[in-house]
């Protein structure tokens, strides 16, 4: 554990670390461009130069190991002169397009120029002009004249996804980042170069010119819903006259889950939230057509249909298929509704092959997993499974085809689209009553007698349990543009229409009930749940 002195402060650091990392532990800022903790250190941007006593030249802090007894100065006259010179070279050919650059307002080049750079330029020569708006792939645009050759993007593609599409070509002041011949920047993690680029050379095609950083309200911390990894993300929202709009998703650092990265699906595949074709109004089937219905009328009609089936055929004629896209709190309320209010043992969440396994597998060895939902482990832990004598998803579809199952709830799953081999569309079409929910119209929602628009992950509070068993909070970033309440409220209102009480449905109150029940979440009451921080909560005895 070496002890060194940085700017007069004595610092003891555990194990071998660089000067830059040692300074960070003490809150001392050393400016840098090419360094990133998730990539190899190359020391080529030269912004992190510092002065070390008894060393004749300045050294780069990002790849110089901290040694016991070392004395380091980060703001000496030599260091400040070197930083001004480095910044002057970076600005020599850099365009003055900050007002229209997507990085403007959150740009390290702007910040460092203001803090450490020269006050004015000495250059009167014409700038070297480079190509603008080069489309590198499905998600990324490159403005070469902004690039400062930090090579973060090159190293990322080589070291993380291992695809290596990018390289540095030409020499001297003509050096430029470019694609290798015949390649595109289309690996599954390509969007991370947007975050890595410190100057706005690599920008998002989806976000380009959509907003300025100061237009965005404070980002809400959430969790990606697109696989069981549960990557930590930040949701950036802009308020407009027509309402709030989610404009971008960025990764949030978590050393045990996603480190600094997210995949492109998690970053870009959220269009259903603002899709013009999104389901917004409750619907009720009349004859062969679905018509818009007021929410209270939908509840009463659904209760009436259930009451007739329960009285004629009993609870065994009703089933529920919920989704592991639901939060833990929604799953618990749904389980209580089906088991205690309706009294049916037919309940399941398993639809895709990966969900039938006790644990899903890594898809690419990085972040993506075979289970494309965020909460299968949570659903299993809450026993959202068939009860004694109950039917699973496949058996419910078979029973529906044979006429033994008369009513079915399908919540945020497209059985007709996912299970053609189970003849799901035929089974759903033969039901006496089908209630469904979803964000977008599907073959399953088209067959529903009662249709409830679903809230997206950015429109609700709650938590997911990822494949590790880690409970992570999701937070509401958007007001849902729907004429219907969240699923727990619908189930509560439906229970009341049936003459029963479902019990508490707000997340803190639900956790009092979850924590009191047997299972992996026992002992986690509302106080522990409300105290869950950015790194989530690993219940005691949970395997990693």
Coordinates of C-alpha atoms in Angstrom, one line a residue:
X1 CA 0.0 0.0 0.0
X2 CA 2.2 2.8 -1.3
X3 CA 2.0 6.3 0.3
X4 CA 2.7 9.3 -1.9
X5 CA 2.2 13.0 -1.8
X6 CA 0.1 14.8 -4.4
X7 CA -0.1 18.6 -4.2
X8 CA 1.0 18.5 -0.6
X9 CA -1.7 15.9 0.5
X10 CA -0.4 12.5 1.7
X11 CA -2.3 9.7 0.1
X12 CA -2.2 5.9 0.8
X13 CA -3.6 3.8 -1.9
X14 CA -4.3 0.0 -1.9
X15 CA -2.2 -2.0 -4.4
X16 CA -0.7 -1.0 -7.7
X17 CA -2.4 2.1 -9.1
X18 CA -1.5 4.9 -11.4
X19 CA -0.9 8.5 -10.3
X20 CA -4.2 9.5 -12.0
X21 CA -6.1 6.8 -10.1
X22 CA -4.4 7.7 -6.8
X23 CA -5.3 11.4 -7.3
X24 CA -8.9 10.4 -7.9
X25 CA -9.2 8.7 -4.6
X26 CA -8.2 12.0 -2.9
X27 CA -10.6 14.1 -5.1
X28 CA -7.7 15.7 -7.0
X29 CA -8.7 16.3 -10.6
X30 CA -6.1 15.5 -13.3
X31 CA -7.5 16.4 -16.7
X32 CA -7.3 13.7 -19.4
X33 CA -8.8 12.6 -22.7
X34 CA -7.4 9.2 -23.8
X35 CA -7.6 7.6 -20.4
X36 CA -10.7 5.5 -19.4
X37 CA -10.8 3.0 -16.5
X38 CA -12.4 0.4 -18.8
X39 CA -9.7 0.6 -21.5
X40 CA -5.9 0.1 -21.8
X41 CA -3.9 3.2 -20.9
X42 CA -1.9 4.6 -23.8
X43 CA -0.8 8.0 -22.5
X44 CA -1.1 9.7 -25.9
X45 CA -3.3 12.7 -25.3
X46 CA -0.7 14.2 -23.0
X47 CA -3.3 16.2 -21.0
X48 CA -2.6 14.3 -17.8
X49 CA 1.1 15.3 -17.6
X50 CA 2.3 15.9 -14.0
X51 CA 5.5 16.8 -12.3
X52 CA 7.3 14.2 -10.2
X53 CA 10.1 15.2 -7.9
X54 CA 13.6 13.9 -9.0
X55 CA 12.2 13.1 -12.5
X56 CA 13.7 15.3 -15.2
X57 CA 10.6 15.4 -17.5
X58 CA 6.9 15.6 -17.0
X59 CA 5.2 12.2 -16.9
X60 CA 1.8 11.0 -18.0
X61 CA -0.3 10.3 -14.9
X62 CA -2.5 7.7 -16.6
X63 CA 0.2 5.1 -17.1
X64 CA 2.8 6.0 -14.5
X65 CA 2.5 3.7 -11.4
X66 CA 2.3 5.4 -8.0
X67 CA 5.3 4.5 -5.9
X68 CA 5.9 4.8 -2.2
X69 CA 7.4 8.1 -1.2
X70 CA 6.6 9.7 -4.6
X71 CA 6.0 13.5 -4.6
X72 CA 3.7 14.7 -7.3
X73 CA 2.6 18.2 -8.4
X74 CA -0.4 18.6 -10.7
X75 CA -0.6 22.4 -10.8
X76 CA 3.0 23.5 -11.0
X77 CA 4.1 26.2 -13.5
X78 CA 5.7 23.5 -15.8
X79 CA 2.5 21.4 -15.8
X80 CA 0.2 24.4 -16.5
X81 CA 2.4 25.5 -19.4
X82 CA 2.4 22.0 -20.9
X83 CA -1.4 21.8 -20.6
X84 CA -1.8 25.1 -22.4
X85 CA 0.4 23.9 -25.2
X86 CA -1.5 20.6 -25.5
X87 CA -4.8 22.4 -25.7
X88 CA -3.5 24.9 -28.2
X89 CA -2.5 22.1 -30.5
X90 CA -6.0 20.5 -30.1
X91 CA -7.7 23.7 -30.9
X92 CA -5.4 24.4 -33.9
X93 CA -7.8 22.7 -36.4
X94 CA -10.8 22.2 -34.2
X95 CA -14.0 23.9 -35.7
X96 CA -15.7 26.6 -33.8
X97 CA -19.1 24.9 -33.9
X98 CA -19.9 24.5 -30.2
X99 CA -23.3 26.1 -30.6
X100 CA -24.5 23.3 -33.0
X101 CA -22.4 20.4 -31.6
X102 CA -24.3 17.7 -29.7
X103 CA -21.5 17.6 -27.1
X104 CA -21.8 21.3 -26.4
X105 CA -22.5 21.9 -22.7
X106 CA -21.1 18.6 -21.6
X107 CA -17.8 18.6 -23.4
X108 CA -14.4 18.1 -21.7
X109 CA -12.7 20.1 -24.4
X110 CA -14.8 23.1 -23.6
X111 CA -14.3 22.6 -19.9
X112 CA -10.6 22.1 -20.0
X113 CA -10.1 25.0 -22.4
X114 CA -11.9 27.3 -20.0
X115 CA -10.0 25.9 -16.9
X116 CA -6.5 25.2 -18.2
X117 CA -6.3 26.5 -21.8
X118 CA -4.9 29.7 -23.3
X119 CA -7.2 32.7 -23.4
X120 CA -6.8 33.3 -27.2
X121 CA -5.5 31.6 -30.2
X122 CA -2.2 32.6 -31.9
X123 CA -3.0 30.7 -35.1
X124 CA -4.0 32.7 -38.2
X125 CA -3.5 29.9 -40.7
X126 CA -6.5 28.2 -42.4
X127 CA -7.7 25.1 -40.5
X128 CA -7.4 21.7 -42.0
X129 CA -10.8 20.7 -43.3
X130 CA -12.1 17.2 -42.9
X131 CA -15.3 15.4 -43.8
X132 CA -18.4 16.0 -41.8
X133 CA -21.5 13.8 -41.2
X134 CA -19.9 10.5 -42.1
X135 CA -22.4 7.7 -41.3
X136 CA -20.3 4.9 -39.8
X137 CA -23.1 2.5 -39.0
X138 CA -26.8 2.2 -38.1
X139 CA -26.4 4.4 -35.0
X140 CA -23.2 6.5 -35.3
X141 CA -22.3 9.7 -37.2
X142 CA -18.7 10.9 -37.4
X143 CA -17.5 14.5 -37.8
X144 CA -13.8 14.0 -38.4
X145 CA -12.8 17.7 -38.0
X146 CA -13.8 17.6 -34.3
X147 CA -11.8 14.5 -33.5
X148 CA -8.7 14.9 -31.2
X149 CA -7.4 11.3 -31.8
X150 CA -7.8 10.1 -28.2
X151 CA -8.4 6.6 -29.7
X152 CA -10.9 5.7 -27.0
X153 CA -13.3 4.5 -29.8
X154 CA -10.6 2.4 -31.5
X155 CA -9.5 0.7 -28.3
X156 CA -13.1 0.1 -27.2
X157 CA -14.0 -1.7 -30.4
X158 CA -10.9 -3.8 -30.2
X159 CA -11.0 -4.6 -26.5
X160 CA -14.6 -4.9 -25.4
X161 CA -16.8 -6.3 -28.3
X162 CA -13.6 -7.5 -30.1
X163 CA -14.9 -6.4 -33.5
X164 CA -12.1 -3.9 -34.3
X165 CA -13.9 -1.9 -37.0
X166 CA -12.1 1.4 -36.4
X167 CA -8.4 2.3 -36.8
X168 CA -6.2 5.4 -37.2
X169 CA -5.2 6.1 -40.8
X170 CA -2.6 8.4 -42.4
X171 CA 0.1 10.3 -40.6
X172 CA 1.0 13.5 -38.8
X173 CA -1.7 16.2 -38.8
X174 CA -3.6 14.2 -41.5
X175 CA -4.2 11.2 -39.1
X176 CA -7.8 10.4 -38.9
X177 CA -10.1 7.8 -37.3
X178 CA -11.8 5.7 -40.0
X179 CA -13.4 2.3 -40.7
X180 CA -11.4 -0.5 -42.1
X181 CA -12.4 -1.2 -45.8
X182 CA -15.6 -3.1 -46.1
X183 CA -16.6 -2.6 -42.5
X184 CA -19.4 -0.8 -40.6
X185 CA -19.6 0.3 -37.0
X186 CA -22.4 -2.1 -36.3
X187 CA -21.3 -4.3 -33.3
X188 CA -23.8 -4.9 -30.5
X189 CA -22.2 -2.2 -28.3
X190 CA -21.3 0.5 -30.9
X191 CA -23.3 3.2 -29.1
X192 CA -20.8 3.3 -26.3
X193 CA -18.4 5.2 -28.5
X194 CA -20.8 8.2 -28.2
X195 CA -20.2 8.3 -24.4
X196 CA -16.5 7.6 -24.8
X197 CA -15.9 10.4 -27.3
X198 CA -14.8 13.5 -25.3
X199 CA -15.4 16.1 -28.1
X200 CA -18.6 15.3 -30.0
X201 CA -16.9 13.7 -33.0
X202 CA -19.0 10.5 -32.7
X203 CA -22.7 11.3 -32.1
X204 CA -26.0 9.4 -32.1
X205 CA -28.0 9.5 -35.3
X206 CA -31.2 9.2 -33.2
X207 CA -30.3 12.1 -30.8
X208 CA -28.4 14.4 -33.3
X209 CA -29.8 17.9 -33.1
X210 CA -32.7 16.9 -31.0
X211 CA -31.8 18.8 -27.8
X212 CA -29.2 20.6 -25.8
X213 CA -28.0 19.2 -22.5
X214 CA -29.5 22.1 -20.6
X215 CA -32.9 21.3 -22.3
X216 CA -33.0 18.0 -20.6
X217 CA -34.5 17.6 -17.1
X218 CA -32.4 15.8 -14.5
X219 CA -31.8 12.3 -15.7
X220 CA -33.8 9.6 -13.8
X221 CA -31.7 6.6 -12.7
X222 CA -33.3 3.4 -13.9
X223 CA -32.5 -0.2 -15.2
X224 CA -32.6 -1.4 -18.7
X225 CA -35.5 -3.8 -19.3
X226 CA -34.2 -5.6 -22.4
X227 CA -32.4 -8.6 -20.7
X228 CA -31.8 -10.2 -17.4
X229 CA -28.4 -8.4 -16.9
X230 CA -30.3 -5.3 -15.6
X231 CA -27.8 -2.7 -16.8
X232 CA -27.9 0.6 -14.9
X233 CA -29.0 3.5 -17.1
X234 CA -29.9 7.2 -17.0
X235 CA -33.0 8.4 -18.8
X236 CA -32.7 11.9 -20.2
X237 CA -36.1 13.5 -20.8
X238 CA -37.1 16.8 -22.5
X239 CA -40.3 18.6 -21.6
X240 CA -42.1 19.9 -24.7
X241 CA -45.5 21.5 -25.3
X242 CA -46.9 18.2 -26.3
X243 CA -45.6 16.5 -23.2
X244 CA -42.4 14.8 -21.9
X245 CA -40.3 12.9 -24.3
X246 CA -37.5 10.4 -23.6
X247 CA -34.6 11.5 -25.9
X248 CA -31.7 9.3 -24.9
X249 CA -30.5 6.5 -22.6
X250 CA -27.0 6.5 -21.2
X251 CA -25.2 3.9 -19.2
X252 CA -24.7 4.4 -15.5
X253 CA -21.6 2.9 -14.0
X254 CA -22.0 -0.2 -11.9
X255 CA -18.9 -2.3 -11.2
X256 CA -20.8 -5.5 -10.5
X257 CA -23.4 -5.4 -13.3
X258 CA -22.5 -3.5 -16.5
X259 CA -19.4 -1.6 -15.5
X260 CA -19.5 1.5 -17.9
X261 CA -21.3 0.0 -20.9
X262 CA -24.7 -0.9 -22.3
X263 CA -25.6 -2.7 -25.5
X264 CA -27.3 -1.0 -28.5
X265 CA -30.6 -2.6 -27.8
X266 CA -30.8 -1.1 -24.3
X267 CA -29.6 2.3 -25.6
X268 CA -31.8 2.7 -28.7
X269 CA -34.8 0.2 -28.5
X270 CA -37.2 2.3 -26.5
X271 CA -39.3 3.7 -29.4
X272 CA -42.5 2.1 -28.2
X273 CA -42.8 4.8 -25.5
X274 CA -43.2 7.5 -28.1
X275 CA -44.6 5.4 -31.0
X276 CA -47.6 7.1 -32.6
X277 CA -49.2 3.7 -32.9
X278 CA -48.9 3.1 -29.2
X279 CA -52.1 1.8 -27.4
X280 CA -53.4 4.7 -25.3
X281 CA -57.1 4.0 -24.7
X282 CA -58.8 1.0 -23.1
X283 CA -60.8 -1.1 -25.6
X284 CA -63.7 -3.6 -25.4
X285 CA -64.7 -6.1 -28.0
X286 CA -68.2 -5.7 -29.5
X287 CA -68.8 -8.3 -32.1
X288 CA -65.8 -8.6 -34.4
X289 CA -64.4 -5.2 -33.6
X290 CA -62.7 -3.5 -30.6
X291 CA -64.1 -0.1 -29.6
X292 CA -62.8 2.5 -27.3
X293 CA -64.2 2.2 -23.7
X294 CA -64.1 4.4 -20.6
X295 CA -61.8 2.8 -18.0
X296 CA -64.6 2.4 -15.3
X297 CA -66.8 0.7 -17.9
X298 CA -64.0 -1.7 -18.9
X299 CA -63.5 -2.7 -15.3
X300 CA -67.2 -3.4 -14.8
X301 CA -67.5 -5.4 -18.0
X302 CA -64.4 -7.4 -17.2
X303 CA -65.8 -8.2 -13.7
X304 CA -69.1 -9.2 -15.2
X305 CA -67.5 -11.6 -17.7
X306 CA -65.3 -13.1 -14.9
X307 CA -68.3 -13.5 -12.6
X308 CA -70.3 -15.4 -15.1
X309 CA -67.4 -17.8 -15.9
X310 CA -66.5 -18.3 -12.2
X311 CA -70.1 -19.1 -11.3
X312 CA -70.6 -21.5 -14.3
X313 CA -67.2 -23.2 -14.4
X314 CA -65.3 -22.4 -11.2
X315 CA -61.8 -20.9 -10.6
X316 CA -60.2 -23.7 -12.6
X317 CA -61.6 -22.2 -15.8
X318 CA -59.5 -19.0 -15.4
X319 CA -55.8 -18.5 -16.0
X320 CA -53.2 -15.8 -15.8
X321 CA -50.0 -15.3 -17.9
X322 CA -48.0 -12.4 -16.7
X323 CA -44.7 -11.0 -17.9
X324 CA -41.3 -10.9 -16.3
X325 CA -41.1 -7.4 -17.8
X326 CA -43.3 -6.4 -14.9
X327 CA -41.7 -5.0 -11.7
X328 CA -41.4 -7.1 -8.6
X329 CA -44.2 -5.1 -7.0
X330 CA -46.5 -5.7 -10.0
X331 CA -45.8 -9.4 -10.0
X332 CA -46.6 -9.7 -6.3
X333 CA -49.9 -7.9 -6.7
X334 CA -50.7 -10.0 -9.8
X335 CA -50.0 -13.2 -7.9
X336 CA -52.2 -12.1 -5.0
X337 CA -55.0 -11.3 -7.5
X338 CA -55.0 -14.6 -9.3
X339 CA -54.3 -16.8 -6.2
X340 CA -56.4 -15.0 -3.6
X341 CA -59.1 -13.0 -5.5
X342 CA -59.8 -15.4 -8.3
X343 CA -58.6 -18.5 -6.5
X344 CA -57.0 -20.1 -9.6
X345 CA -53.8 -22.1 -9.5
X346 CA -53.2 -21.5 -13.2
X347 CA -50.5 -18.8 -13.2
X348 CA -47.2 -18.5 -15.1
X349 CA -44.7 -16.1 -16.5
X350 CA -42.6 -18.4 -18.7
X351 CA -43.1 -17.8 -22.4
X352 CA -39.7 -18.0 -24.2
X353 CA -37.3 -21.0 -24.0
X354 CA -34.7 -19.2 -21.7
X355 CA -37.4 -18.6 -19.1
X356 CA -38.0 -22.3 -18.6
X357 CA -34.5 -22.8 -17.3
X358 CA -33.7 -22.1 -13.7
X359 CA -30.9 -19.8 -14.8
X360 CA -30.4 -18.2 -18.2
X361 CA -27.0 -18.0 -20.0
X362 CA -24.7 -15.3 -21.2
X363 CA -25.3 -14.6 -24.9
X364 CA -22.0 -13.0 -25.9
X365 CA -19.8 -13.1 -22.8
X366 CA -20.1 -9.3 -22.2
X367 CA -23.5 -8.1 -21.1
X368 CA -26.3 -9.5 -23.3
X369 CA -28.1 -12.6 -21.9
X370 CA -30.4 -15.1 -23.5
X371 CA -33.4 -14.1 -21.3
X372 CA -34.7 -10.9 -22.9
X373 CA -36.7 -9.8 -19.9
X374 CA -35.4 -8.1 -16.8
X375 CA -37.2 -9.9 -14.0
X376 CA -37.5 -13.7 -14.5
X377 CA -35.5 -14.4 -11.4
X378 CA -37.7 -12.1 -9.5
X379 CA -40.9 -13.8 -10.9
X380 CA -39.5 -17.2 -9.9
X381 CA -38.6 -15.9 -6.4
X382 CA -42.1 -14.5 -5.9
X383 CA -43.5 -17.9 -6.9
X384 CA -45.4 -16.6 -10.0
X385 CA -45.7 -20.2 -11.1
X386 CA -48.5 -22.8 -11.2
X387 CA -49.9 -23.7 -7.8
X388 CA -50.9 -27.2 -6.8
X389 CA -52.7 -28.8 -9.7
X390 CA -52.1 -25.6 -11.8
X391 CA -51.3 -25.3 -15.5
X392 CA -48.2 -23.7 -16.9
X393 CA -48.2 -21.5 -20.1
X394 CA -48.2 -24.3 -22.6
X395 CA -50.8 -26.3 -20.7
X396 CA -53.1 -23.3 -20.4
X397 CA -53.0 -22.9 -24.2
X398 CA -53.8 -26.6 -24.6
X399 CA -56.6 -26.3 -22.1
X400 CA -58.0 -23.2 -24.0
X401 CA -58.0 -25.2 -27.3
X402 CA -59.8 -28.1 -25.7
X403 CA -62.4 -25.8 -24.0
X404 CA -61.3 -26.5 -20.4
X405 CA -60.0 -23.0 -19.9
X406 CA -62.7 -20.4 -20.5
X407 CA -61.0 -17.1 -19.5
X408 CA -57.3 -16.0 -19.7
X409 CA -55.4 -12.9 -18.7
X410 CA -52.3 -12.2 -20.9
X411 CA -50.4 -9.3 -19.5
X412 CA -47.7 -7.7 -21.6
X413 CA -46.9 -10.8 -23.6
X414 CA -47.7 -11.6 -27.2
X415 CA -48.4 -15.3 -27.0
X416 CA -49.7 -15.5 -30.6
X417 CA -46.4 -14.1 -31.9
X418 CA -44.1 -15.9 -29.5
X419 CA -45.6 -19.4 -29.5
X420 CA -46.8 -20.3 -33.0
X421 CA -45.8 -23.9 -32.4
X422 CA -48.3 -24.1 -29.5
X423 CA -51.0 -22.9 -31.8
X424 CA -51.5 -19.9 -29.5
X425 CA -53.5 -17.8 -31.8
X426 CA -56.1 -20.6 -32.2
X427 CA -56.2 -21.1 -28.4
X428 CA -56.7 -17.4 -27.8
X429 CA -59.4 -17.2 -30.4
X430 CA -61.4 -20.0 -28.8
X431 CA -61.6 -18.4 -25.3
X432 CA -64.9 -17.2 -23.9
X433 CA -63.0 -14.2 -22.5
X434 CA -59.5 -12.8 -23.1
X435 CA -58.1 -9.8 -21.2
X436 CA -54.8 -8.5 -22.5
X437 CA -52.4 -5.5 -21.9
X438 CA -49.6 -4.1 -23.9
X439 CA -47.8 -1.0 -25.2
X440 CA -48.2 -1.8 -28.9
X441 CA -50.9 -3.7 -30.9
X442 CA -50.0 -7.4 -31.4
X443 CA -51.8 -10.5 -32.6
X444 CA -52.6 -11.2 -28.9
X445 CA -54.1 -7.7 -28.2
X446 CA -56.1 -8.0 -31.4
X447 CA -57.9 -11.1 -30.1
X448 CA -58.7 -9.5 -26.7
X449 CA -62.2 -8.9 -25.4
X450 CA -60.8 -6.4 -22.8
X451 CA -57.6 -4.4 -23.7
X452 CA -55.7 -2.3 -21.3
X453 CA -52.8 0.0 -22.4
X454 CA -49.6 -0.9 -20.6
X455 CA -47.2 1.5 -18.9
X456 CA -43.6 1.4 -20.0
X457 CA -40.6 0.9 -17.7
X458 CA -39.8 4.7 -17.8
X459 CA -43.3 5.5 -16.6
X460 CA -43.4 3.7 -13.3
X461 CA -41.7 3.2 -10.0
X462 CA -40.6 -0.2 -8.8
X463 CA -37.7 -2.7 -8.9
X464 CA -36.3 -5.6 -10.9
X465 CA -34.3 -8.6 -9.8
X466 CA -31.5 -9.4 -12.3
X467 CA -30.0 -12.8 -13.0
X468 CA -27.5 -12.3 -10.1
X469 CA -30.4 -11.9 -7.7
X470 CA -29.7 -8.2 -7.3
X471 CA -32.7 -6.0 -6.6
X472 CA -32.4 -2.7 -8.4
X473 CA -34.8 0.3 -8.4
X474 CA -36.4 1.8 -11.5
X475 CA -37.7 5.3 -11.3
X476 CA -40.4 7.2 -13.1
X477 CA -39.0 9.6 -15.7
X478 CA -42.1 10.2 -17.9
X479 CA -45.8 10.9 -17.3
X480 CA -47.7 8.1 -19.2
X481 CA -49.9 9.4 -22.1
X482 CA -52.6 6.8 -21.3
X483 CA -56.2 6.9 -20.3
X484 CA -55.7 4.0 -18.0
X485 CA -53.9 3.4 -14.7
X486 CA -51.0 1.1 -13.9
X487 CA -51.6 -2.6 -13.7
X488 CA -51.8 -2.8 -9.8
X489 CA -54.6 -0.2 -9.9
X490 CA -56.5 -2.1 -12.5
X491 CA -56.2 -5.3 -10.5
X492 CA -57.3 -3.5 -7.3
X493 CA -60.3 -1.9 -9.1
X494 CA -61.2 -5.3 -10.7
X495 CA -61.1 -7.0 -7.3
X496 CA -63.4 -4.4 -5.8
X497 CA -65.8 -4.8 -8.7
X498 CA -65.9 -8.5 -7.8
X499 CA -66.6 -7.5 -4.2
X500 CA -63.2 -8.2 -2.7
X501 CA -60.2 -6.2 -1.5
X502 CA -56.8 -6.8 -3.0
X503 CA -54.8 -5.0 -0.3
X504 CA -52.0 -2.4 -0.6
X505 CA -50.6 -1.8 -4.1
X506 CA -48.1 1.0 -3.6
X507 CA -44.5 -0.3 -3.7
X508 CA -43.4 0.5 -0.1
X509 CA -46.5 -1.2 1.3
X510 CA -46.1 -4.1 -1.1
X511 CA -42.6 -4.7 0.2
X512 CA -43.9 -5.0 3.8
X513 CA -45.9 -8.0 2.5
X514 CA -43.0 -9.4 0.3
X515 CA -40.6 -9.2 3.2
X516 CA -43.0 -11.1 5.5
X517 CA -43.5 -13.9 3.0
X518 CA -41.2 -17.0 2.7
X519 CA -38.7 -16.8 -0.2
X520 CA -35.5 -15.1 -1.2
X521 CA -36.8 -11.6 -0.4
X522 CA -37.8 -12.4 3.2
X523 CA -36.8 -9.7 5.6
X524 CA -36.7 -6.9 3.0
X525 CA -39.4 -4.6 4.3
X526 CA -40.2 -1.1 3.0
X527 CA -37.4 0.5 5.0
X528 CA -34.8 -1.7 3.4
X529 CA -36.3 -1.3 0.0
X530 CA -36.5 2.5 0.2
X531 CA -32.9 2.6 1.3
X532 CA -31.7 0.7 -1.9
X533 CA -29.0 2.9 -3.4
X534 CA -27.5 3.2 -6.9
X535 CA -25.7 -0.2 -6.6
X536 CA -28.9 -2.1 -5.7
X537 CA -29.3 -4.7 -3.0
X538 CA -28.1 -8.3 -2.9
X539 CA -30.3 -10.3 -0.5
X540 CA -28.5 -12.4 2.0
X541 CA -27.6 -15.8 0.8
X542 CA -28.0 -14.8 -2.9
X543 CA -25.5 -16.3 -5.2
X544 CA -23.7 -13.9 -7.6

